[in-house]
XYZ file of C-alpha atoms in Angstrom:
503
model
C -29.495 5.597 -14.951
C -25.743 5.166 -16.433
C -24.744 6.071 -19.437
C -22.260 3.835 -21.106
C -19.518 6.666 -21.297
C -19.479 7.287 -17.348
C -21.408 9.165 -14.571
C -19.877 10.981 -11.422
C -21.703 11.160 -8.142
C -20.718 14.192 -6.167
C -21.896 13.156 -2.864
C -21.562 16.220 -0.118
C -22.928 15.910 3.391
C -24.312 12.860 3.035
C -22.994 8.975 2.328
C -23.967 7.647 -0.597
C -24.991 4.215 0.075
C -25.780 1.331 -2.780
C -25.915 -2.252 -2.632
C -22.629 -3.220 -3.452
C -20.962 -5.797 -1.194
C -17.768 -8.231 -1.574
C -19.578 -11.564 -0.828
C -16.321 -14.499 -2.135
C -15.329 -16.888 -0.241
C -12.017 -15.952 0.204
C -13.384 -12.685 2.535
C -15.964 -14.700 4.143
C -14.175 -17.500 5.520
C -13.053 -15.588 8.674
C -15.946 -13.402 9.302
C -19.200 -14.356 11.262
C -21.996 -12.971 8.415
C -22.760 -10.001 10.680
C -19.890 -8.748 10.731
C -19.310 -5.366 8.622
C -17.914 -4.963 5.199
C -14.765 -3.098 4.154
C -16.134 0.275 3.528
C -18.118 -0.522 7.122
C -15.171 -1.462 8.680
C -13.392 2.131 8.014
C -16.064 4.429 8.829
C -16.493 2.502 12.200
C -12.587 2.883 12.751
C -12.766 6.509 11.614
C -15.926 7.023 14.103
C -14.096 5.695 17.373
C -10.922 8.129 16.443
C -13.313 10.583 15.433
C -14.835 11.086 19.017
C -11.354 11.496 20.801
C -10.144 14.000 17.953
C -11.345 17.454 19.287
C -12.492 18.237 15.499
C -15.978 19.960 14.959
C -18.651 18.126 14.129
C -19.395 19.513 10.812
C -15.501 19.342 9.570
C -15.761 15.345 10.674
C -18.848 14.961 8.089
C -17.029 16.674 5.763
C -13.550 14.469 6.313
C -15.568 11.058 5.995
C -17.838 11.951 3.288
C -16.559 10.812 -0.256
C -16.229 13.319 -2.731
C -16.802 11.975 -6.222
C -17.114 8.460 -7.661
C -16.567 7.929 -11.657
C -18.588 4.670 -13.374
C -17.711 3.929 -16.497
C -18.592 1.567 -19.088
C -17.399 0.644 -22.366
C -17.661 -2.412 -24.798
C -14.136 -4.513 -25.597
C -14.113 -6.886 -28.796
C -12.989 -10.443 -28.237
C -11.139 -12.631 -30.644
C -14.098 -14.984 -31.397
C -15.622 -11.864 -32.792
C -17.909 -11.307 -29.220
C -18.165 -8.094 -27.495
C -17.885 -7.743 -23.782
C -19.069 -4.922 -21.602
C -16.471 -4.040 -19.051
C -17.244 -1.955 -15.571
C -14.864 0.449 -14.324
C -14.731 2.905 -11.393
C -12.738 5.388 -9.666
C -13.418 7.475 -6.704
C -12.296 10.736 -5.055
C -12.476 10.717 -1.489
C -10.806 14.260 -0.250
C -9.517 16.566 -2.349
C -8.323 18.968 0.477
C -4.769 18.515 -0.711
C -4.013 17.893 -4.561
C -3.640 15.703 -6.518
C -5.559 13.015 -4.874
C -3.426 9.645 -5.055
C -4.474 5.855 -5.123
C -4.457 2.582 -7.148
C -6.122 0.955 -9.882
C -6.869 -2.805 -9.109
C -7.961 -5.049 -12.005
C -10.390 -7.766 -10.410
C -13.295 -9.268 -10.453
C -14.133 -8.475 -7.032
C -13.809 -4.369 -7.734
C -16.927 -3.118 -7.375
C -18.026 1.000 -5.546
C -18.064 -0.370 -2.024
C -14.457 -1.840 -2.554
C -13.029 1.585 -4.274
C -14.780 3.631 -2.086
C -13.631 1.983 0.854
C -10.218 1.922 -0.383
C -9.922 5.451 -1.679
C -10.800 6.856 2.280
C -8.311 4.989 3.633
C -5.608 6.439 0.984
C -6.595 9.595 2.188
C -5.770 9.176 5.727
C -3.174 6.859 4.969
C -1.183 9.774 3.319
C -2.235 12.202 6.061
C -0.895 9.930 8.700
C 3.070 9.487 6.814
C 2.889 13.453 5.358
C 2.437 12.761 2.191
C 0.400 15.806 0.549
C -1.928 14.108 -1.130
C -5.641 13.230 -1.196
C -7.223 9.768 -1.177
C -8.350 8.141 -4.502
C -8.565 4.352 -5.595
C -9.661 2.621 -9.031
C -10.126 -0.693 -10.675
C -11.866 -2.301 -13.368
C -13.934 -5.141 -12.989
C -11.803 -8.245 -14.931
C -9.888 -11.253 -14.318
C -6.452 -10.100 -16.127
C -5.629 -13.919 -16.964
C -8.598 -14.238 -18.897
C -7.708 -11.603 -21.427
C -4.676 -11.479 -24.206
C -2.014 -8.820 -23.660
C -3.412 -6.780 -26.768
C -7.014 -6.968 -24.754
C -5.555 -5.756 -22.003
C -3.821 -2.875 -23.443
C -7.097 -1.716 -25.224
C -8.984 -2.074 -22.000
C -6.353 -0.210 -19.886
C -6.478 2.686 -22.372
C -9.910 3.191 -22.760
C -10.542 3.204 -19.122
C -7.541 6.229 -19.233
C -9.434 7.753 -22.043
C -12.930 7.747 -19.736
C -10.464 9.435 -16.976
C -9.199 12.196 -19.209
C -12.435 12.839 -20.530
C -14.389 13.286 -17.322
C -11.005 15.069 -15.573
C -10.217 11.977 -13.388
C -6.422 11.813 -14.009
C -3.416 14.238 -14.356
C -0.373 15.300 -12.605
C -2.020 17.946 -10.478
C -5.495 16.694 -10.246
C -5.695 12.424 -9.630
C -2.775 10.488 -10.396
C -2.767 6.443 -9.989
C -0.125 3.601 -8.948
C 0.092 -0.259 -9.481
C -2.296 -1.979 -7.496
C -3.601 -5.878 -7.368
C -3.525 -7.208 -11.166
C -1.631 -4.191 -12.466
C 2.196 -3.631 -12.519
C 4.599 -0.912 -14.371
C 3.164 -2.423 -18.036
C -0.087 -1.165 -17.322
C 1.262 2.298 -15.901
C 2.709 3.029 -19.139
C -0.481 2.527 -21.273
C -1.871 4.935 -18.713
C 1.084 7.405 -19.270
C 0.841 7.548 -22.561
C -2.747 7.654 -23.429
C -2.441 10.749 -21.144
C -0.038 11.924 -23.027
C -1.766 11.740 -26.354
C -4.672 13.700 -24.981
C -2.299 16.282 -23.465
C 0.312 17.013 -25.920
C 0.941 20.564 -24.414
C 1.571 19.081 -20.950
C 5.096 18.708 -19.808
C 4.350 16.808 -16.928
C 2.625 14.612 -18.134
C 5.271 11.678 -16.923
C 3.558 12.571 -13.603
C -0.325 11.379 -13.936
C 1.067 7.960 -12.721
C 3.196 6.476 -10.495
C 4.638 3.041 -10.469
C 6.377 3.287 -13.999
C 9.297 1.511 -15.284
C 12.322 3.047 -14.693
C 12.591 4.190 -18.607
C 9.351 5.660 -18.684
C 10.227 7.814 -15.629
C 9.763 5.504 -12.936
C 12.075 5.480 -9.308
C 14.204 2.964 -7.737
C 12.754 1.433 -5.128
C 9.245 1.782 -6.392
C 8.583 -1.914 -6.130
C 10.240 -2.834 -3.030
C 8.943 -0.009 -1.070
C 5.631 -0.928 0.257
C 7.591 -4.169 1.840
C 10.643 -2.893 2.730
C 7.929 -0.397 4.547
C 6.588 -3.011 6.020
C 9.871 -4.081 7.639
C 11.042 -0.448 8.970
C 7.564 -0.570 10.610
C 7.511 -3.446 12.241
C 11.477 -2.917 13.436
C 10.331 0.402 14.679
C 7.305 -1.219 17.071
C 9.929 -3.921 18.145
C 12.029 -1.140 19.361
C 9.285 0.293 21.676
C 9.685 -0.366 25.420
C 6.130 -0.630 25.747
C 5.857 -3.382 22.867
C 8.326 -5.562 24.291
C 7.013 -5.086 27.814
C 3.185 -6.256 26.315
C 4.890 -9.009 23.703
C 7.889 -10.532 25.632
C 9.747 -10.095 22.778
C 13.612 -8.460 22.814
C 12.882 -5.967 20.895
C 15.660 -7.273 17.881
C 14.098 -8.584 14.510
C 17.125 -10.963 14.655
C 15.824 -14.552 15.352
C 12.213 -13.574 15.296
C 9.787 -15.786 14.017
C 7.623 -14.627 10.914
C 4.498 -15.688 8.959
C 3.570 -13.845 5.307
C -0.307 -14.183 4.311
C 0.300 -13.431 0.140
C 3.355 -13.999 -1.690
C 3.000 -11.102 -4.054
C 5.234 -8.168 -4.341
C 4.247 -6.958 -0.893
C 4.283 -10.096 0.712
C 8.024 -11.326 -1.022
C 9.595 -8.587 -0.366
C 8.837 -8.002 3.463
C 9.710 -11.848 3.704
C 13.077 -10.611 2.147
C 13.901 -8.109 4.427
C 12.643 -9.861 7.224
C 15.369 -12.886 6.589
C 17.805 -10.738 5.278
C 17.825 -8.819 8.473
C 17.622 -12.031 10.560
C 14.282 -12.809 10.824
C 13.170 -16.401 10.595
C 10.170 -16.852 8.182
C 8.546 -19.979 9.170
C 5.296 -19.709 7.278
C 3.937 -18.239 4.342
C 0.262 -18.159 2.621
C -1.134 -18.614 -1.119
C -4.337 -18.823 -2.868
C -4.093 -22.595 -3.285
C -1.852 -23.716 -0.413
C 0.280 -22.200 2.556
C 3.776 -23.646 3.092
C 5.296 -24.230 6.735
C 8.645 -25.117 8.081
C 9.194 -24.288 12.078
C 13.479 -24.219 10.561
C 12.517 -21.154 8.207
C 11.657 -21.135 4.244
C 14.295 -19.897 2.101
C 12.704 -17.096 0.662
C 14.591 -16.509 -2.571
C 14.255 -20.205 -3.520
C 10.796 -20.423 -2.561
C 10.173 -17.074 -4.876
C 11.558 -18.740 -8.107
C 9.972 -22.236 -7.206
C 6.237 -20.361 -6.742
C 7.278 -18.479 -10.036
C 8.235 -21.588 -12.464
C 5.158 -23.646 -11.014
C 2.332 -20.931 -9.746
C 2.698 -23.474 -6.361
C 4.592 -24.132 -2.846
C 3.475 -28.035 -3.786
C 6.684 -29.682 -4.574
C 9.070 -26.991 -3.021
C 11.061 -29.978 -0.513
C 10.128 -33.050 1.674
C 10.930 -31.250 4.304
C 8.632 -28.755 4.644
C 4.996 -28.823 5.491
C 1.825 -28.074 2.872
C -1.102 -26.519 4.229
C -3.998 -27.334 2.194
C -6.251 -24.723 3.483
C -4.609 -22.034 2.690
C -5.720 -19.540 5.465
C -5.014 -21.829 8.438
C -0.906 -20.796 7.920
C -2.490 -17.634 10.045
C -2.982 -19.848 13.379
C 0.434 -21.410 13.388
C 2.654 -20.118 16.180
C 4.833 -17.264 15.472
C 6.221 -13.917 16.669
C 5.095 -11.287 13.894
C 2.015 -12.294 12.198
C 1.930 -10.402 8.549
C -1.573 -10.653 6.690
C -0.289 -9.472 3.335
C -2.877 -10.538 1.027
C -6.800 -9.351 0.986
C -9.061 -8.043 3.406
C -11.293 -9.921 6.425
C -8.273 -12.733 6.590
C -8.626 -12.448 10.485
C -12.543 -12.231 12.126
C -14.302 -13.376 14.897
C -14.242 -17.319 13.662
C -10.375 -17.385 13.921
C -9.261 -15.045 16.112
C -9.469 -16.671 18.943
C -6.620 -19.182 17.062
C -4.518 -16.558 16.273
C -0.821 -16.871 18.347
C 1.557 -14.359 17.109
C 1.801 -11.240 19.827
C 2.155 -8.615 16.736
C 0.002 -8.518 13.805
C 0.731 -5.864 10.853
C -1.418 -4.920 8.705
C 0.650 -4.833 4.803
C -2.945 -5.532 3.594
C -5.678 -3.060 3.416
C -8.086 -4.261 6.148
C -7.240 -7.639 6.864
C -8.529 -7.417 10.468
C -12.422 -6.824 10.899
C -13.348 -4.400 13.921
C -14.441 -7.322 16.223
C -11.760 -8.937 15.959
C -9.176 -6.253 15.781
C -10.918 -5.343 19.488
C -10.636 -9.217 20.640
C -6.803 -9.206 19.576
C -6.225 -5.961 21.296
C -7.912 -7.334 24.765
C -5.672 -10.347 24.638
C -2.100 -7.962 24.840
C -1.743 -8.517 20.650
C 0.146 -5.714 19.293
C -1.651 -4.668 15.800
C 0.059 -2.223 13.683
C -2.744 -0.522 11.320
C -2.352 -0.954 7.275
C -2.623 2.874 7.231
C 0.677 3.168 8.534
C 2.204 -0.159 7.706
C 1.687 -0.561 4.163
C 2.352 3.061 3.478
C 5.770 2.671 1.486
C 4.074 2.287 -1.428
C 2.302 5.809 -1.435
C 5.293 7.219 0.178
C 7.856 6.116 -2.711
C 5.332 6.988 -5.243
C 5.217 10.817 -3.862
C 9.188 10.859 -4.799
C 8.570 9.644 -7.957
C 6.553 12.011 -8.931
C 8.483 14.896 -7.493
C 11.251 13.158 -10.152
C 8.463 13.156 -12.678
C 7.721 17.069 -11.784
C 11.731 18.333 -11.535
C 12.415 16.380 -14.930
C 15.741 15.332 -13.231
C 17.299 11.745 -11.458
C 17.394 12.211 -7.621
C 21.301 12.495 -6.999
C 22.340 13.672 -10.338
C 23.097 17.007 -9.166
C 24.858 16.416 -5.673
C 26.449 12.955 -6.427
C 29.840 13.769 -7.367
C 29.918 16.989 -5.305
C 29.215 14.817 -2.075
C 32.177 12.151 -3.474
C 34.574 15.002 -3.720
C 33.886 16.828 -0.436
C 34.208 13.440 1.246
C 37.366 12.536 -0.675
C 39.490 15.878 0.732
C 38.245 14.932 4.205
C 39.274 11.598 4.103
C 42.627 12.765 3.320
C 43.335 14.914 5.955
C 42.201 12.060 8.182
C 44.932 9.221 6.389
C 47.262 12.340 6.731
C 46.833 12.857 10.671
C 46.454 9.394 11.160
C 49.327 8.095 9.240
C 47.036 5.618 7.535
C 46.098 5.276 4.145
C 43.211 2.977 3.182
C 42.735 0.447 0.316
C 41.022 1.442 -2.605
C 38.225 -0.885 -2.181
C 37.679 0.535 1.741
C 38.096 4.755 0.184
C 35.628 4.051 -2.714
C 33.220 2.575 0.271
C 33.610 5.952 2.225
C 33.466 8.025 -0.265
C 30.720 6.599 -2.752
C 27.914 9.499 -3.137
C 23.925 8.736 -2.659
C 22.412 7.400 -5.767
C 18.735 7.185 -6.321
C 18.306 3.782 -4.882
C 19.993 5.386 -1.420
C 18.139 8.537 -1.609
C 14.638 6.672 -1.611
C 15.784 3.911 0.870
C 16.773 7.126 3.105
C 13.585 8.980 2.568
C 11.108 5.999 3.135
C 13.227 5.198 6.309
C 12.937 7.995 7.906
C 9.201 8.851 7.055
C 8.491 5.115 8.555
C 10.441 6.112 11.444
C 8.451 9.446 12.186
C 5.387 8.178 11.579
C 5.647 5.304 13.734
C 6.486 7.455 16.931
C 3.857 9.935 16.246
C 1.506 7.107 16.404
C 3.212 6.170 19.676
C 2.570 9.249 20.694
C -0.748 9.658 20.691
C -1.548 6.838 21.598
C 0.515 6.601 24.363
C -1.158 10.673 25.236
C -5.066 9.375 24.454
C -4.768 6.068 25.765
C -6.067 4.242 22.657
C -4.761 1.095 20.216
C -2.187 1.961 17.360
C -5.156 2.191 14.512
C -7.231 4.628 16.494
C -3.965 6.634 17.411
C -3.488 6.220 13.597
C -7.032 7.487 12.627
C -6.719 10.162 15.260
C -3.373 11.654 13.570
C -4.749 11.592 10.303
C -7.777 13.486 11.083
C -6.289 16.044 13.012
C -4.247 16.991 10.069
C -6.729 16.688 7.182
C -8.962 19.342 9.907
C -6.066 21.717 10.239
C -5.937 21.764 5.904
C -10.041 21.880 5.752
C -10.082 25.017 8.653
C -7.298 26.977 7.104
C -8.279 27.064 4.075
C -11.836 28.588 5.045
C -13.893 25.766 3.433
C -15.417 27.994 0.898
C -19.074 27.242 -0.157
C -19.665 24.930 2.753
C -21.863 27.265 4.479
């Protein structure tokens, strides 16, 4: 049935549905064995929010269904002269705004269900913080440690090559980001293997995001899906409502915090948690979880886990948790799964103490037990809003990608000189004159890094109160309010545009 160089299912109406299930133990351990897989777990969420959403019937089928899934398959020559077969997918899930947007993930867990799954919740993920994309995810089916950097490359670009080939990639049609086992090195094989099949295209920086900044990448790229993490969280903390259900002040100063996944998400939220004057007490690894009820230093910790792949050994005074998930049942205030998905189910979430969980993961919570938190006063802020900094940050960078120039080249110095005069009609009326070190403060212009900060910031901030909003207006939990939102907007794209052929 599949050819080795790739075969697209264009699935309409109706759900295409294969055995393909994540069964390791790491997405088990949590869950009771009835309770639903990832790609489950969405359409369920999407069905509740679907119901309160005033949207037609037939425009609903339409949202949920998937539009096109790419298999590939392509042999990859090992140094001891063997050939392996490696498995590679990506899906489409709406196209009603382009291009559609999502990661590539190399693991050995990746299989349709997974990308699927994953490429639905991108779409109304970027409905739900503006961004005018659709949904798309990838991945290729590999351990990356097991292969050499040269076996890497060759597999990355032949997996781009299947995606030019069958239309899959490009600045205006799908373009991909970093995701788990992939980073900026693997963004720029994908760049330029684009490139060399589209000579002619001069925007060709922009069929990927998540680049390095001399290969047209943006600063802030790799911070922002944490440092999203944190303006969401602050923004929920600010809510009357939230403190009123939590206890909590409604400050992130003092607050106690516990990080499932040390990665780049899960570092840097730790880092502006405790930079802003959090306390992170616990955080959570494949082989261990580290605890200290005094806080961890985080930038310690960071090059510690870096030189030795391990909390083990980090100080005497701090407390090793051998099973690694348990770190999610220790006391705390914010509780932030940042790691895989089905962390939290119905055999531990009756342990689970913190009174808000977010969501920097992608589906960490199953539905049973996101309903059992939610009955018990938990706040749970939904990964489709939490852990949207990523998609957000990537939109600007390709907007730099598409207007060839640095955000703040052209308004810099103009901003620094309109600021400068104004300053010094204040010193002049005020018979003050500052120091140099307090007028270069003032008057500094936005760079990039500002301009991105700014941007994510308030996006975070708007999306988080429209959420409110509605859910505040329907009466529902944050993730259906969430689902709701998205929808809504996706519907208003699908109805004005006519939705030619579908009748």
């Amino acid at each position: 049935m599949h050819a080795n160089t790739g075969d697209v299912y264009r699935v309409g109406w109706k759900q295409v549905h294969l055995q393909r299930c994540l069964t390791t133990a790491a997405l088990q351990t949590a869950c009771e064995p009835h309770e639903p897989h990832f790609l489950q777990s969405v359409e369920m969420y999407y069905d509740r929010a679907a119901k309160l959403s005033n949207v037609s019937e037939g425009t609903l089928g339409h949202i949920r269904a998937v539009d096109s899934v790419l298999r590939v398959t392509f042999p990859i020559e090992l140094d001891d002269g063997r050939t392996e077969v490696i498995e590679g997918y990506r899906a489409q899930h709406s196209r009603h705004r382009l291009p559609v947007k999502g990661g590539i993930r190399y693991s050995e867990e990746v299989d349709l269900q997974e990308v699927e799954a994953l490429a639905s919740l991108m779409t109304y993920k970027c409905a739900v913080v503006d961004v005018p994309f659709g949904g798309a995810k990838g991945g290729i089916k590999i351990d990356p440690k097991r292969y050499t950097l040269d076996q890497l490359e060759r597999i990355t670009r032949r997996y781009t090559m299947e995606l030019c080939q069958k239309k899959f990639i490009g600045p205006g049609v799908d373009v991909p980001a970093p995701d788990v086992g992939t980073g900026p090195r693997e963004m720029s094989w994908i760049m330029d293997t684009y490139r060399q099949f589209n000579p002619a295209d001069i925007n060709a920086q922009g069929c990927v995001t998540g680049k390095p900044l001399a290969q047209g990448g943006v600063r802030g790229r790799t911070e922002a899906t944490g440092l999203g993490v944190y303006y969401g969280v602050r923004e929920f903390l600010s809510y009357p409502e939230v403190q009123q259900k939590t206890g909590l002040s409604g400050k992130i100063k003092d607050a106690t915090v516990i990080i499932q996944g040390f990665g780049n998400v899960g570092y840097f939220a730790a880092k502006f948690f405790e930079t802003n004057g959090a306390k992170v007490i616990g955080i959570g690894e494949r082989d261990c979880s580290i605890y200290s009820r005094d806080g961890l230093d985080i930038e310690s910790l960071y090059k510690h886990h870096r030189e030795t792949g391990s909390f083990r050994n980090f100080s005497d005074k701090v407390e090793i948790i051998d099973t690694p998930i348990q770190v999610l049942e220790r006391e705390c205030d914010i509780l932030i799964p940042a790691a895989l998905e089905r962390q939290i189910g119905l055999r531990n979430v009756n342990n689970i103490k913190a009174k808000i969980v977010g969501e920097a993961a992608n589906g960490p919570i199953t539905p049973g037990a996101h309903e059992a938190l939610e009955k018990r006063g938990v706040v749970v802020i939904p990964d489709m809003l939490l852990n949207a900094g990523g998609v957000t940050v990537s939109y600007f960078e390709w907007l730099k990608n598409l207007s060839h120039v640095r955000f703040g080249r052209m308004n810099k110095k103009w901003d620094e000189s309109v600021r400068a005069k104004l300053l010094t009609v204040v010193e002049e009326n005020a018979g003050r004159i500052l120091t140099e070190a307090e007028r270069k403060q003032i008057v500094h212009g936005a760079e990039e890094a500002d301009l991105i900060y700014s941007g994510l910031e308030d996006t975070m901030i708007s999306s988080c109160e429209e959420t409110r909003q509605t859910a505040n207006l329907k009466n529902v939990d944050y993730r259906t309010a969430a689902f709701i939102n998205a929808i809504q907007k996706i519907a208003t794209v699908y109805e004005g545009s006519g939705m030619i052929f579908m009748t």
